Short mmCIF file of C-alpha atoms in Angstrom, two decimals:
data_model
loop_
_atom_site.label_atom_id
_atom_site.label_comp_id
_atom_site.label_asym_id
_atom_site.label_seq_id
_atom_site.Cartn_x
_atom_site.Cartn_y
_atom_site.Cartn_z
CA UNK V 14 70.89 102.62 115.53
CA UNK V 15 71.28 102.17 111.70
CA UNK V 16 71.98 106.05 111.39
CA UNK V 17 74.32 106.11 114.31
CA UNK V 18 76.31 103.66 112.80
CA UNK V 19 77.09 105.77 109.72
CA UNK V 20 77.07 109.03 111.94
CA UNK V 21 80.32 107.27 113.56
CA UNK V 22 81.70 105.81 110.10
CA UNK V 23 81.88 109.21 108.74
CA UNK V 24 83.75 110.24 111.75
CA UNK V 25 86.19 106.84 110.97
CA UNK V 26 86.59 108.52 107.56
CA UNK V 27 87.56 112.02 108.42
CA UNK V 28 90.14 110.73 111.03
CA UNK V 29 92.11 108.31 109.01
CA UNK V 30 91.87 110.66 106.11
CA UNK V 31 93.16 113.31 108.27
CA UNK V 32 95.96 111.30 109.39
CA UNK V 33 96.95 110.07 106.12
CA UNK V 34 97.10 113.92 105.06
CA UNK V 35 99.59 114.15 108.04
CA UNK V 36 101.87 111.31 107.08
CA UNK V 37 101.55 112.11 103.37
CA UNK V 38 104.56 115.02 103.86
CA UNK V 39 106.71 111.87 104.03
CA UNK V 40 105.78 110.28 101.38
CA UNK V 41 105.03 112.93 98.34
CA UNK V 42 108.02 113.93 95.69
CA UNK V 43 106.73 117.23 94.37
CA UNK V 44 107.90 119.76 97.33
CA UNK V 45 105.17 122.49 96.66
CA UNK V 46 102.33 120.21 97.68
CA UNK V 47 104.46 118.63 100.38
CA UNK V 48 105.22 121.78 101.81
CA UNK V 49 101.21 122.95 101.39
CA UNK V 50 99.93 119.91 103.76
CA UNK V 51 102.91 120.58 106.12
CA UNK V 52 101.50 123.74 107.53
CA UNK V 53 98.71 122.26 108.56
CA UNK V 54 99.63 118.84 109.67
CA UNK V 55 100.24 119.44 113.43
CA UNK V 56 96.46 119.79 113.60
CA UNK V 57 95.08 117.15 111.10
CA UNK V 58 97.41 114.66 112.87
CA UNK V 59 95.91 116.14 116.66
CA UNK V 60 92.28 115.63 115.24
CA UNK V 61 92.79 112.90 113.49
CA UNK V 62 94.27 111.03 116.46
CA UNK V 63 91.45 112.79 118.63
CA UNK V 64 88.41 111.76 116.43
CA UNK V 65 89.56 107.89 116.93
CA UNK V 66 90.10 108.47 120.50
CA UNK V 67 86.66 109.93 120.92
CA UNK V 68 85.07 107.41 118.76
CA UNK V 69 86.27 104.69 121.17
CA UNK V 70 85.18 106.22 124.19
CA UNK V 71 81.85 106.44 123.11
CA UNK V 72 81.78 103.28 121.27
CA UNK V 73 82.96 101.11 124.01
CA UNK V 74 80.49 102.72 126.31
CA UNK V 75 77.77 102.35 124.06
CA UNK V 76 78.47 98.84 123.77
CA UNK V 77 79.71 97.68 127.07
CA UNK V 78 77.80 99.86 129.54
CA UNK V 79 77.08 96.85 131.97
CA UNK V 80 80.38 95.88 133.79
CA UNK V 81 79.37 94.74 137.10
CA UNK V 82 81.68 91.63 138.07
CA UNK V 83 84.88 90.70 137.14
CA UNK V 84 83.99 88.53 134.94
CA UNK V 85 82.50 91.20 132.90
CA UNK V 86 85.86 92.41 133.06
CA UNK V 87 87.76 89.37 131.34
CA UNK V 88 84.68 89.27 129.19
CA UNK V 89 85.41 92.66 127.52
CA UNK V 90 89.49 91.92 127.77
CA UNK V 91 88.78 89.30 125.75
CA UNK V 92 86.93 90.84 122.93
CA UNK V 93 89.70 93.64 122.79
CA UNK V 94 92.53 91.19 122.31
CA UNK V 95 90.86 89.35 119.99
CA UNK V 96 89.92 92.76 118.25
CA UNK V 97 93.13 94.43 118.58
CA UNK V 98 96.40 92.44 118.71
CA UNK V 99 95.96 90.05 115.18
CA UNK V 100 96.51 92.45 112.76
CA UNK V 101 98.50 94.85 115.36
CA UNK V 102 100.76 91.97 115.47
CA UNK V 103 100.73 91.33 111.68
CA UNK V 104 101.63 95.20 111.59
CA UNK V 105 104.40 95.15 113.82
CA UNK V 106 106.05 92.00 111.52
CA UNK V 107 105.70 94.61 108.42
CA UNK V 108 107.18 97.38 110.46
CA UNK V 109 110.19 95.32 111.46
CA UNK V 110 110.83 93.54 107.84
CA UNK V 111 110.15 97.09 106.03
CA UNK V 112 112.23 99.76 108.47
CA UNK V 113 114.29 97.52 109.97
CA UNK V 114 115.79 96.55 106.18
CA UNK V 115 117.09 93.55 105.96
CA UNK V 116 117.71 93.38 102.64
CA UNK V 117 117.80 96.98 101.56
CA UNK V 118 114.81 97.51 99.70
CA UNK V 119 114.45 101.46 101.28
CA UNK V 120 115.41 104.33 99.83
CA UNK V 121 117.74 105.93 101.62
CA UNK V 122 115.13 108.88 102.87
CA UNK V 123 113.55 106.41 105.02
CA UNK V 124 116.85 105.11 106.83
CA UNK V 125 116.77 105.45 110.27
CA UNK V 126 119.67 106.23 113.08
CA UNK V 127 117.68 104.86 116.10
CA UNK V 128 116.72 101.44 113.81
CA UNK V 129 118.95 99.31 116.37
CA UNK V 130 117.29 100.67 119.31
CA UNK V 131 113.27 100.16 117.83
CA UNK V 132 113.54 96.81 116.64
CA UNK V 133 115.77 95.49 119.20
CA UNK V 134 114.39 92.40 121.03
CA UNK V 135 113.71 93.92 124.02
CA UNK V 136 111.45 96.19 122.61
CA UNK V 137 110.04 94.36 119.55
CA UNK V 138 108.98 92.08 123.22
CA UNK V 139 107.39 94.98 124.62
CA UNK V 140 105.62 96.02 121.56
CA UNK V 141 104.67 92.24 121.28
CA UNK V 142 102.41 92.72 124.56
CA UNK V 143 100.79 96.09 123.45
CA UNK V 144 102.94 97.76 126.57
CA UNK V 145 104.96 100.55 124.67
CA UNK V 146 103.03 103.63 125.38
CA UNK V 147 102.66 102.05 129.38
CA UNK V 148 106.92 101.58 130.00
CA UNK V 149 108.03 104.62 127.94
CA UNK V 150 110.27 106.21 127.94
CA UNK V 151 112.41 104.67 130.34
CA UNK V 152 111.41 100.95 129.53
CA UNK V 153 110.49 101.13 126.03
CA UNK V 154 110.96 103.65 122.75
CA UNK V 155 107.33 103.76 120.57
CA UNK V 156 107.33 102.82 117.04
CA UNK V 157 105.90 105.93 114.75
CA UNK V 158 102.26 104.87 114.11
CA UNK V 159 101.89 101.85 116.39
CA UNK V 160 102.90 104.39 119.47
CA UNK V 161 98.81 104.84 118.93
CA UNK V 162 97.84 100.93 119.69
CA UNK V 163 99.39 101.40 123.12
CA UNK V 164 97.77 104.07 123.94
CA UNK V 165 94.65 102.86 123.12
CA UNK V 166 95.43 99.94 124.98
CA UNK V 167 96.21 101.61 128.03
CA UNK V 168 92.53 102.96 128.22
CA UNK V 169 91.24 99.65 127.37
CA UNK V 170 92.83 98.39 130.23
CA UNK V 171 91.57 100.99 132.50
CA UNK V 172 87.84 101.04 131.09
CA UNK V 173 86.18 98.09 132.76
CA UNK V 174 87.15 99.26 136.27
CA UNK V 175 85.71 103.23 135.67
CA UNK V 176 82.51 101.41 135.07
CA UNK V 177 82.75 99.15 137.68
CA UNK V 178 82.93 101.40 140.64
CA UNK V 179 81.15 103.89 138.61
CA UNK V 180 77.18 103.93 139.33
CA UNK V 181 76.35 107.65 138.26
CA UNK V 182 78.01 110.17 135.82
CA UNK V 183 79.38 112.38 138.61
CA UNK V 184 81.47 109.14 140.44
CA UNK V 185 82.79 108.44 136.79
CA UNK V 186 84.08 111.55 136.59
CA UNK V 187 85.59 111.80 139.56
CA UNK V 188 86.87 108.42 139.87
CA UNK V 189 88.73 109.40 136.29
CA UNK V 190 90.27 112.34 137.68
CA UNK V 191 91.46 110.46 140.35
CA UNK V 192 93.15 108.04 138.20
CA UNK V 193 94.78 110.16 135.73
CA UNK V 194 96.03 111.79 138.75
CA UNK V 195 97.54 108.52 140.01
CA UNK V 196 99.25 107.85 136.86
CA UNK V 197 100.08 111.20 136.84
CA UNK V 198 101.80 111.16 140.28
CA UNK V 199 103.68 107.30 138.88
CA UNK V 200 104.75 108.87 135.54
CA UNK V 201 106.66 111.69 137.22
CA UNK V 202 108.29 109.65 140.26
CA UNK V 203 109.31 106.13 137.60
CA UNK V 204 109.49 107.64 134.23
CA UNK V 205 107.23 105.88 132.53
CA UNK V 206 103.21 105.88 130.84
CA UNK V 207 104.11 108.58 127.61
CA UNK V 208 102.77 112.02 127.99
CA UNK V 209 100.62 110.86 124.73
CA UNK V 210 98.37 108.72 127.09
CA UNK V 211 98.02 111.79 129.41
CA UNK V 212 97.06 114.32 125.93
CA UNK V 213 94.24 111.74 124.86
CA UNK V 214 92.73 110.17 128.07
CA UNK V 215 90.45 113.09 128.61
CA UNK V 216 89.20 112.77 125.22
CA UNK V 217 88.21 108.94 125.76
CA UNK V 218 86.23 110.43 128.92
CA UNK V 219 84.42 112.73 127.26
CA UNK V 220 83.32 110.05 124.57
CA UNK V 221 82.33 108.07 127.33
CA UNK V 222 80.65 110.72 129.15
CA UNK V 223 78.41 111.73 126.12
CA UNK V 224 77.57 108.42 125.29
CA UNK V 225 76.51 108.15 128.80
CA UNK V 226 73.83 110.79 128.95
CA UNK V 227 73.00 109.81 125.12
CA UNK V 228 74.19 112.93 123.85
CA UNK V 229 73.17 112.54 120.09
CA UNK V 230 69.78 110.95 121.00
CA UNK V 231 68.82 114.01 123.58
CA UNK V 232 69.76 117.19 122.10
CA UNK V 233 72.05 116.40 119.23
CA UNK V 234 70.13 117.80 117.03
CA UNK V 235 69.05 121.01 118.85
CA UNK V 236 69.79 123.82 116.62
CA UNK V 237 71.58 126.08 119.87
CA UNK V 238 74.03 123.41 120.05
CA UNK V 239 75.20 125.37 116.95
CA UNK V 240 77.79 127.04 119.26
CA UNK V 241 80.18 124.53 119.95
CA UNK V 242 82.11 125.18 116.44
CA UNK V 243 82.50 128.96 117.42
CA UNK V 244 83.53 127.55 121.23
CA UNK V 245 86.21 125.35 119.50
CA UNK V 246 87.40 128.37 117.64
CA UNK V 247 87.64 130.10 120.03
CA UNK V 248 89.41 128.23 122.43
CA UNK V 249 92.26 127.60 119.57
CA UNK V 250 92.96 131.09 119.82
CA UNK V 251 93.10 131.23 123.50
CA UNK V 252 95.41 128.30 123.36
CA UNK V 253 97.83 130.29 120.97
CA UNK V 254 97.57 132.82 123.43
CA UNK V 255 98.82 130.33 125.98
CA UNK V 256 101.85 129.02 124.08
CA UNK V 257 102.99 132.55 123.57
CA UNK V 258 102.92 132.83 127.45
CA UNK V 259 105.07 129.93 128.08
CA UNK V 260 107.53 130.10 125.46
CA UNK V 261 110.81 132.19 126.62
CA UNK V 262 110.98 133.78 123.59
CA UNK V 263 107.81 135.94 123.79
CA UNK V 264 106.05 138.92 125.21
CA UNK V 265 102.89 140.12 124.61
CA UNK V 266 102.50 143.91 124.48
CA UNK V 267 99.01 145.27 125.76
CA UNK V 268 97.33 148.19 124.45
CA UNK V 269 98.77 150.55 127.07
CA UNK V 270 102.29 149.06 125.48
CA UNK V 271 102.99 147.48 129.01
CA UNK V 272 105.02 144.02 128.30
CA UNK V 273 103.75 141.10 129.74
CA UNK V 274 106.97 138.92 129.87
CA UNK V 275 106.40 134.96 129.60
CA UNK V 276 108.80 135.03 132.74
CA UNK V 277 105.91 136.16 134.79
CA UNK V 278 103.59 133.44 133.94
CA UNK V 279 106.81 130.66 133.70
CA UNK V 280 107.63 132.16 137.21
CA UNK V 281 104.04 131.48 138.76
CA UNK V 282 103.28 128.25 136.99
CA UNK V 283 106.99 127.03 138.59
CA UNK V 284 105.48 128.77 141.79
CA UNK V 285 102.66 126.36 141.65
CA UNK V 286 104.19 123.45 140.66
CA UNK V 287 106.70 123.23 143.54
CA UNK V 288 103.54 123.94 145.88
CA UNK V 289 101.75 120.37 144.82
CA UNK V 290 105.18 118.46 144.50
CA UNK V 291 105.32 118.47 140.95
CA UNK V 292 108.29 119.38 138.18
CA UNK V 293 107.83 122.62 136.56
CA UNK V 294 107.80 120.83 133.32
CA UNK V 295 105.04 117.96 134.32
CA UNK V 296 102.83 121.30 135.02
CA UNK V 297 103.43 123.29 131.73
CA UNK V 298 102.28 119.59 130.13
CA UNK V 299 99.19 119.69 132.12
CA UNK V 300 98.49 123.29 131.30
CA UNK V 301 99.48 122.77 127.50
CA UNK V 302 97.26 119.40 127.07
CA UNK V 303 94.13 120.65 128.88
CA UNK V 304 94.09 123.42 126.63
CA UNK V 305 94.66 121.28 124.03
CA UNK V 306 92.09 118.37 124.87
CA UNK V 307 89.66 121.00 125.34
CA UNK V 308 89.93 122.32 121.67
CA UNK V 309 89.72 118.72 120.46
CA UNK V 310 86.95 117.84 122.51
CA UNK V 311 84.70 120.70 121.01
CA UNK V 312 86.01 119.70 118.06
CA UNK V 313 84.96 116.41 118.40
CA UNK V 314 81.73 117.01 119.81
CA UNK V 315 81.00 119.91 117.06
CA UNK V 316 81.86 116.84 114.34
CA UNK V 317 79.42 114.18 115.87
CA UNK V 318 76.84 117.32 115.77
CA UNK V 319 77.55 117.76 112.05
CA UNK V 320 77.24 113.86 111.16
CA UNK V 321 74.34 112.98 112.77
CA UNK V 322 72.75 116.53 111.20
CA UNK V 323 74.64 114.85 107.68
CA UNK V 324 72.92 111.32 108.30
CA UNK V 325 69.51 112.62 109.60
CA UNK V 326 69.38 114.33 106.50
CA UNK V 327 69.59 111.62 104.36
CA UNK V 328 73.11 110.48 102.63
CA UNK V 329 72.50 108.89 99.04
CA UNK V 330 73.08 105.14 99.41
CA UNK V 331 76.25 105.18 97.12
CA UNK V 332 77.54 108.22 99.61
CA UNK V 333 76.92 105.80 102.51
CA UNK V 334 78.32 103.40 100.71
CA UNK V 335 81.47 104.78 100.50
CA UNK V 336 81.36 106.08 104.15
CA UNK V 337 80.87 102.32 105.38
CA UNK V 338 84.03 101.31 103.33
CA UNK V 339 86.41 103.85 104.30
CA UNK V 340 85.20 103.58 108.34
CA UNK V 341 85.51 99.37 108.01
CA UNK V 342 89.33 99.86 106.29
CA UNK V 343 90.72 102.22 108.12
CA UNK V 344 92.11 100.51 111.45
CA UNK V 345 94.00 98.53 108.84
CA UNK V 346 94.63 101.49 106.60
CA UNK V 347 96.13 103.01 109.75
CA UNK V 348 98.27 99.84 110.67
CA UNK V 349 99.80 99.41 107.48
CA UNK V 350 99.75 102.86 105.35
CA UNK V 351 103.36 103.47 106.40
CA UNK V 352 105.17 100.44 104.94
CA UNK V 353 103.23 100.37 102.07
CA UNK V 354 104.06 103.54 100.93
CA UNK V 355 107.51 103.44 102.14
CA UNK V 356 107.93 100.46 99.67
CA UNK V 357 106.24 102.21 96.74
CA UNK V 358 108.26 105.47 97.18
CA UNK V 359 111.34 103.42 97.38
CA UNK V 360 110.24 101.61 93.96
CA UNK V 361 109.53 105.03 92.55
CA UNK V 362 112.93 106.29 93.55
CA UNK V 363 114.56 103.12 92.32
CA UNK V 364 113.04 103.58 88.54
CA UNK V 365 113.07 107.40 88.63
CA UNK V 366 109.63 108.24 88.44
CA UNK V 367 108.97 111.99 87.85
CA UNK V 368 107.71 113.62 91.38
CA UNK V 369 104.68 114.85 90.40
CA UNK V 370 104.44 111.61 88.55
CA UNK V 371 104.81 109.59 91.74
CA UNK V 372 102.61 111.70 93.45
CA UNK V 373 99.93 110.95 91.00
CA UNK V 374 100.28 107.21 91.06
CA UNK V 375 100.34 107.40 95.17
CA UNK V 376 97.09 109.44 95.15
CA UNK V 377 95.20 107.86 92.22
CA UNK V 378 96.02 104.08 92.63
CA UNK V 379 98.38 103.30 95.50
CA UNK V 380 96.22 105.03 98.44
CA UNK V 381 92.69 103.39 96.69
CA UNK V 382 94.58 100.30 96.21
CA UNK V 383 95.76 100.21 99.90
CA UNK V 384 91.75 101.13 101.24
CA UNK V 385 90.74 97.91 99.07
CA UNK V 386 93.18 95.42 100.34
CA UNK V 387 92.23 96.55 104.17
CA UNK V 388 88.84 96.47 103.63
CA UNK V 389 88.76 92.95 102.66
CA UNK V 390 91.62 92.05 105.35
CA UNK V 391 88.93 94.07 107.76
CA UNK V 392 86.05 91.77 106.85
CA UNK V 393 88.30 88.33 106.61
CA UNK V 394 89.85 88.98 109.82
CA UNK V 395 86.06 89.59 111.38
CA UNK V 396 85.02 86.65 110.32
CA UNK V 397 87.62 84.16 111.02
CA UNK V 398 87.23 85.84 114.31
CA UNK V 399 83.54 85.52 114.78
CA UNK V 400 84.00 81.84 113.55
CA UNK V 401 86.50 80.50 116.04
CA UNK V 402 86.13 83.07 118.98
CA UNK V 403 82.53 83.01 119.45
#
């Protein structure tokens, strides 16, 4: 269990790392290094975002795999509020005293047009209950970063009941399809539940799945599983391929220099969608995010492969260490990066620090600094909740 643990914690690590790569592009002054990480941060923030996904579906699973009454239910409700919405709710304060800038401490970078609109009472109310990702976009607008809490909440909320009605592996999974195709069917007719939910809920599955069958006790560690890195390779490339088919602009010219026009497959994917009641656009989604979930999910899977290879062959205590630390800080980390460095960026401005300068401080002190702070926020927040909550 020990060596599970850290297996998991290095997957934390990579995730929030990744994302912090992704929102760095905002944050750094010298434009050659900016512009480096922004070619690749459509994927670190998709894996990033994926990793913690998957980590929760297997997690919860692996810790709540008996729901059998309703009060099970409220039982494991409970625990997620009381995990979730203190320091989700201390973030959102931040987010509306930083962006919202009362008393114009921003630089002038980080001023926002649609300000009025996100921290509005009506939806500061929504974001209150942990309902933005579930009423947008018609309802509600999702605050950058904390657009993730409601999604997660979302499949927190839907959890309890897969496993109750669930008794095998094969009625989960088909009592999952059949709810993403409800909310499916009640996102396109009201407008509402964000396409993000619809991108990530397969990846919760398949953490749940594979902590079902106890992937990474069974055959984790058999040497042919090997080939789901080259599998997640290759299915980025065959989801290029599909983006070149739907976009417009493109044609893809075969070897016998025949065209095949991205009409063609627009034209039969409109066919299709008009056959099952659906828009043309809801479709191209679908197509788009399976193709995508299924690159993450390899992805994710080849990752928990490479851990538990990592941890079974023996990190050096100060490694795990470090792993343990980064993996405990990092849902606070994630919560709060964004102000933080908003604030110190605007300070740098303010004095006219050098870029590369600033970029130096940010990575050498300000990011450490920031992993410290939540760490110990992490571990005083457990405890006052173990203390008065259990």
């Amino acid at each position: 269990m020990k060596e599970k643990i850290l297996a998991f914690d290095l997957l934390r690590a990579i995730a929030i790392l990744a994302i912090l790569l992704t929102h760095s592009t905002a944050y750094l002054g010298y434009k050659y290094l900016r512009y480096t990480i922004l070619i690749f941060t459509p994927f670190f923030a998709k894996i990033g975002l994926s990793l913690f996904i998957f980590i929760s579906g297997y997690l919860i699973h692996y810790n709540n795999s008996k729901i059998s009454s309703i009060k099970d239910v409220l039982i494991f409700y409970k625990k997620r509020i009381l995990r979730i919405f203190p320091l989700y709710w201390a973030a959102l304060a931040v987010f509306t005293f930083v962006f919202y800038d009362y008393f114009g401490i921003l630089s002038s970078q980080f001023t926002m047009s649609n300000a009025s609109t996100l921290f509005s009472f009506h939806n500061l109310l929504i974001h209150l209950l942990g309902m933005q990702m579930l009423l947008a976009p018609t309802y509600s607008t999702p605050l950058f970063t904390l657009h993730f809490v409601g999604t997660i909440i979302i499949l927190y909320l839907i959890y309890p009941f897969l496993m109750l009605y669930s008794k095998n592996t094969s009625r989960f999974l088909l009592i999952s399809f059949l709810v993403f195709m409800v909310l499916a069917l009640i996102s396109d007719s009201f407008k509402i539940i964000h396409e993000n939910f619809f991108s990530f809920y397969p990846i919760f599955i398949a953490g749940i799945v594979l902590s079902r069958v106890n992937v990474s006790d069974r055959w984790m560690y058999n040497p042919y599983f090997a080939i789901i890195p080259t599998l997640f390779f290759l299915s980025i490339l065959l989801q290029d391929r599909l983006f070149l088919l739907l976009d417009p602009r493109f044609s893809i010219i075969t070897t016998s220099s025949e065209a095949i026009s991205s009409s063609l497959a627009i034209t039969v994917i409109k066919g299709f969608a008009a056959s099952i009641g659906l828009s043309y656009e809801v479709v191209r989604f679908a197509f788009i995010s399976i193709s995508s979930d299924v690159s993450m999910i390899l992805f994710c899977v080849a990752q928990l492969w490479i851990a538990n290879i990592c941890i079974n062959d023996k990190f050096s205590p100060l490694i795990s260490s470090i792993i343990s630390y980064v993996s405990t800080a990092s849902y606070t980390v994630y919560l709060f990066h964004r102000p933080v460095l908003a604030l110190w960026i605007s300070l740098a401005d303010r004095i006219h620090i050098f870029p590369f300068l600033q970029d130096f401080v940010t990575i050498i002190l300000i990011v450490p600094a920031l992993f410290i702070i939540s760490y110990y926020i992490q571990n005083k927040e457990s405890l006052l909740r173990k203390r008065f909550f259990t």
